[in-house]
Amino acid sequence: AVVSTQSTGVEEEYDVTIAADVVFDPRVLPHLVQTIKKNLSSPHRKDQVSYICSTVRNKETYGKFLDEIDEQGLVITDLDVSGLKSTYFSGADVVKLIKLEL
């Protein structure tokens, strides 16, 4: 991923992008997935990956997120988080962790 900061003008590249709780507003999903794809598309690095962790509070919104991923041609891998314990989640919410690649 290439990240540029306007304040310093420095561009940095990363192999891994991590995001959590970013899938909540259907209006921004196309922009979110386009940004993820751009971060995975550095010509200087190979094998870049993004991990997205989401609490699925609205199945329709999460479904739209998955549709956007498919439309952008990203490869998605569901990662098993069933064995993880959390004191934060009530257990009623579904937590998804996915890996995205080109």
mmCIF file with all atom_site columns, C-alpha atoms in Angstrom, residues 18-96:
data_model
loop_
_atom_site.group_PDB
_atom_site.id
_atom_site.type_symbol
_atom_site.label_atom_id
_atom_site.label_alt_id
_atom_site.label_comp_id
_atom_site.label_asym_id
_atom_site.label_entity_id
_atom_site.label_seq_id
_atom_site.pdbx_PDB_ins_code
_atom_site.Cartn_x
_atom_site.Cartn_y
_atom_site.Cartn_z
_atom_site.occupancy
_atom_site.B_iso_or_equiv
_atom_site.pdbx_formal_charge
_atom_site.auth_seq_id
_atom_site.auth_comp_id
_atom_site.auth_asym_id
_atom_site.auth_atom_id
_atom_site.pdbx_PDB_model_num
ATOM 1  C CA . ILE A 1 18 ? -5.514  -3.830  8.772  1.00 0.00 ? 18 ILE A CA 1
ATOM 2  C CA . ALA A 1 19 ? -8.959  -2.325  9.297  1.00 0.00 ? 19 ALA A CA 1
ATOM 3  C CA . ALA A 1 20 ? -11.660 -2.962  11.879 1.00 0.00 ? 20 ALA A CA 1
ATOM 4  C CA . ASP A 1 21 ? -15.271 -1.861  12.152 1.00 0.00 ? 21 ASP A CA 1
ATOM 5  C CA . VAL A 1 22 ? -15.246 -0.004  8.817  1.00 0.00 ? 22 VAL A CA 1
ATOM 6  C CA . VAL A 1 23 ? -18.278 -1.690  7.202  1.00 0.00 ? 23 VAL A CA 1
ATOM 7  C CA . PHE A 1 24 ? -21.278 0.235   8.494  1.00 0.00 ? 24 PHE A CA 1
ATOM 8  C CA . ASP A 1 25 ? -22.509 2.746   5.898  1.00 0.00 ? 25 ASP A CA 1
ATOM 9  C CA . PRO A 1 26 ? -23.624 1.388   2.507  1.00 0.00 ? 26 PRO A CA 1
ATOM 10 C CA . ARG A 1 27 ? -23.012 4.782   0.876  1.00 0.00 ? 27 ARG A CA 1
ATOM 11 C CA . VAL A 1 28 ? -19.250 4.611   1.436  1.00 0.00 ? 28 VAL A CA 1
ATOM 12 C CA . LEU A 1 29 ? -18.706 0.929   0.593  1.00 0.00 ? 29 LEU A CA 1
ATOM 13 C CA . PRO A 1 30 ? -17.673 1.538   -3.050 1.00 0.00 ? 30 PRO A CA 1
ATOM 14 C CA . HIS A 1 31 ? -15.072 4.079   -1.892 1.00 0.00 ? 31 HIS A CA 1
ATOM 15 C CA . LEU A 1 32 ? -13.862 1.779   0.883  1.00 0.00 ? 32 LEU A CA 1
ATOM 16 C CA . VAL A 1 33 ? -13.320 -1.160  -1.466 1.00 0.00 ? 33 VAL A CA 1
ATOM 17 C CA . GLN A 1 34 ? -11.701 1.057   -4.126 1.00 0.00 ? 34 GLN A CA 1
ATOM 18 C CA . THR A 1 35 ? -9.281  2.337   -1.464 1.00 0.00 ? 35 THR A CA 1
ATOM 19 C CA . ILE A 1 36 ? -8.475  -1.206  -0.348 1.00 0.00 ? 36 ILE A CA 1
ATOM 20 C CA . LYS A 1 37 ? -7.856  -2.230  -3.964 1.00 0.00 ? 37 LYS A CA 1
ATOM 21 C CA . LYS A 1 38 ? -5.586  0.772   -4.509 1.00 0.00 ? 38 LYS A CA 1
ATOM 22 C CA . ASN A 1 39 ? -3.615  -0.167  -1.394 1.00 0.00 ? 39 ASN A CA 1
ATOM 23 C CA . LEU A 1 40 ? -3.174  -3.680  -2.762 1.00 0.00 ? 40 LEU A CA 1
ATOM 24 C CA . SER A 1 41 ? -2.007  -2.449  -6.166 1.00 0.00 ? 41 SER A CA 1
ATOM 25 C CA . SER A 1 42 ? 1.493   -1.117  -5.535 1.00 0.00 ? 42 SER A CA 1
ATOM 26 C CA . PRO A 1 43 ? 3.728   -1.854  -8.523 1.00 0.00 ? 43 PRO A CA 1
ATOM 27 C CA . HIS A 1 44 ? 6.750   -1.980  -6.193 1.00 0.00 ? 44 HIS A CA 1
ATOM 28 C CA . ARG A 1 45 ? 5.549   -4.758  -3.917 1.00 0.00 ? 45 ARG A CA 1
ATOM 29 C CA . LYS A 1 46 ? 4.012   -8.161  -4.380 1.00 0.00 ? 46 LYS A CA 1
ATOM 30 C CA . ASP A 1 47 ? 1.938   -10.276 -2.018 1.00 0.00 ? 47 ASP A CA 1
ATOM 31 C CA . GLN A 1 48 ? 0.230   -7.325  -0.365 1.00 0.00 ? 48 GLN A CA 1
ATOM 32 C CA . VAL A 1 49 ? -2.749  -8.242  1.782  1.00 0.00 ? 49 VAL A CA 1
ATOM 33 C CA . SER A 1 50 ? -5.553  -6.528  3.673  1.00 0.00 ? 50 SER A CA 1
ATOM 34 C CA . TYR A 1 51 ? -7.300  -7.900  6.754  1.00 0.00 ? 51 TYR A CA 1
ATOM 35 C CA . ILE A 1 52 ? -10.761 -6.567  7.549  1.00 0.00 ? 52 ILE A CA 1
ATOM 36 C CA . CYS A 1 53 ? -12.511 -7.415  10.797 1.00 0.00 ? 53 CYS A CA 1
ATOM 37 C CA . SER A 1 54 ? -16.211 -6.620  11.007 1.00 0.00 ? 54 SER A CA 1
ATOM 38 C CA . THR A 1 55 ? -19.023 -7.054  13.451 1.00 0.00 ? 55 THR A CA 1
ATOM 39 C CA . VAL A 1 56 ? -21.993 -7.899  11.243 1.00 0.00 ? 56 VAL A CA 1
ATOM 40 C CA . ARG A 1 57 ? -24.823 -5.873  12.697 1.00 0.00 ? 57 ARG A CA 1
ATOM 41 C CA . ASN A 1 58 ? -26.680 -5.554  9.401  1.00 0.00 ? 58 ASN A CA 1
ATOM 42 C CA . LYS A 1 59 ? -26.512 -8.527  7.025  1.00 0.00 ? 59 LYS A CA 1
ATOM 43 C CA . GLU A 1 60 ? -27.670 -6.440  4.064  1.00 0.00 ? 60 GLU A CA 1
ATOM 44 C CA . THR A 1 61 ? -24.860 -3.902  4.509  1.00 0.00 ? 61 THR A CA 1
ATOM 45 C CA . TYR A 1 62 ? -22.253 -6.633  4.912  1.00 0.00 ? 62 TYR A CA 1
ATOM 46 C CA . GLY A 1 63 ? -23.646 -8.351  1.811  1.00 0.00 ? 63 GLY A CA 1
ATOM 47 C CA . LYS A 1 64 ? -23.208 -5.121  -0.160 1.00 0.00 ? 64 LYS A CA 1
ATOM 48 C CA . PHE A 1 65 ? -19.614 -4.969  1.066  1.00 0.00 ? 65 PHE A CA 1
ATOM 49 C CA . LEU A 1 66 ? -18.990 -8.494  -0.237 1.00 0.00 ? 66 LEU A CA 1
ATOM 50 C CA . ASP A 1 67 ? -20.647 -7.565  -3.549 1.00 0.00 ? 67 ASP A CA 1
ATOM 51 C CA . GLU A 1 68 ? -18.323 -4.553  -3.904 1.00 0.00 ? 68 GLU A CA 1
ATOM 52 C CA . ILE A 1 69 ? -15.320 -6.776  -3.212 1.00 0.00 ? 69 ILE A CA 1
ATOM 53 C CA . ASP A 1 70 ? -16.484 -9.138  -5.959 1.00 0.00 ? 70 ASP A CA 1
ATOM 54 C CA . GLU A 1 71 ? -17.115 -6.274  -8.399 1.00 0.00 ? 71 GLU A CA 1
ATOM 55 C CA . GLN A 1 72 ? -13.592 -4.934  -7.818 1.00 0.00 ? 72 GLN A CA 1
ATOM 56 C CA . GLY A 1 73 ? -12.130 -8.372  -8.573 1.00 0.00 ? 73 GLY A CA 1
ATOM 57 C CA . LEU A 1 74 ? -10.504 -8.904  -5.196 1.00 0.00 ? 74 LEU A CA 1
ATOM 58 C CA . VAL A 1 75 ? -9.847  -12.373 -3.823 1.00 0.00 ? 75 VAL A CA 1
ATOM 59 C CA . ILE A 1 76 ? -11.530 -12.933 -0.470 1.00 0.00 ? 76 ILE A CA 1
ATOM 60 C CA . THR A 1 77 ? -10.656 -15.556 2.125  1.00 0.00 ? 77 THR A CA 1
ATOM 61 C CA . ASP A 1 78 ? -12.826 -16.041 5.210  1.00 0.00 ? 78 ASP A CA 1
ATOM 62 C CA . LEU A 1 79 ? -10.673 -16.630 8.274  1.00 0.00 ? 79 LEU A CA 1
ATOM 63 C CA . ASP A 1 80 ? -11.989 -18.708 11.163 1.00 0.00 ? 80 ASP A CA 1
ATOM 64 C CA . VAL A 1 81 ? -12.426 -16.684 14.349 1.00 0.00 ? 81 VAL A CA 1
ATOM 65 C CA . SER A 1 82 ? -14.827 -19.094 16.035 1.00 0.00 ? 82 SER A CA 1
ATOM 66 C CA . GLY A 1 83 ? -12.273 -20.062 18.677 1.00 0.00 ? 83 GLY A CA 1
ATOM 67 C CA . LEU A 1 84 ? -11.574 -16.510 19.784 1.00 0.00 ? 84 LEU A CA 1
ATOM 68 C CA . LYS A 1 85 ? -13.074 -15.310 23.029 1.00 0.00 ? 85 LYS A CA 1
ATOM 69 C CA . SER A 1 86 ? -14.047 -11.711 23.677 1.00 0.00 ? 86 SER A CA 1
ATOM 70 C CA . THR A 1 87 ? -15.457 -9.990  26.703 1.00 0.00 ? 87 THR A CA 1
ATOM 71 C CA . TYR A 1 88 ? -16.624 -7.107  24.509 1.00 0.00 ? 88 TYR A CA 1
ATOM 72 C CA . PHE A 1 89 ? -19.077 -8.925  22.246 1.00 0.00 ? 89 PHE A CA 1
ATOM 73 C CA . SER A 1 90 ? -22.319 -10.287 23.596 1.00 0.00 ? 90 SER A CA 1
ATOM 74 C CA . GLY A 1 91 ? -22.203 -13.354 21.416 1.00 0.00 ? 91 GLY A CA 1
ATOM 75 C CA . ALA A 1 92 ? -25.321 -12.221 19.544 1.00 0.00 ? 92 ALA A CA 1
ATOM 76 C CA . ASP A 1 93 ? -23.208 -10.325 17.007 1.00 0.00 ? 93 ASP A CA 1
ATOM 77 C CA . VAL A 1 94 ? -21.350 -12.171 14.273 1.00 0.00 ? 94 VAL A CA 1
ATOM 78 C CA . VAL A 1 95 ? -17.689 -11.243 13.908 1.00 0.00 ? 95 VAL A CA 1
ATOM 79 C CA . LYS A 1 96 ? -16.064 -11.794 10.506 1.00 0.00 ? 96 LYS A CA 1
#
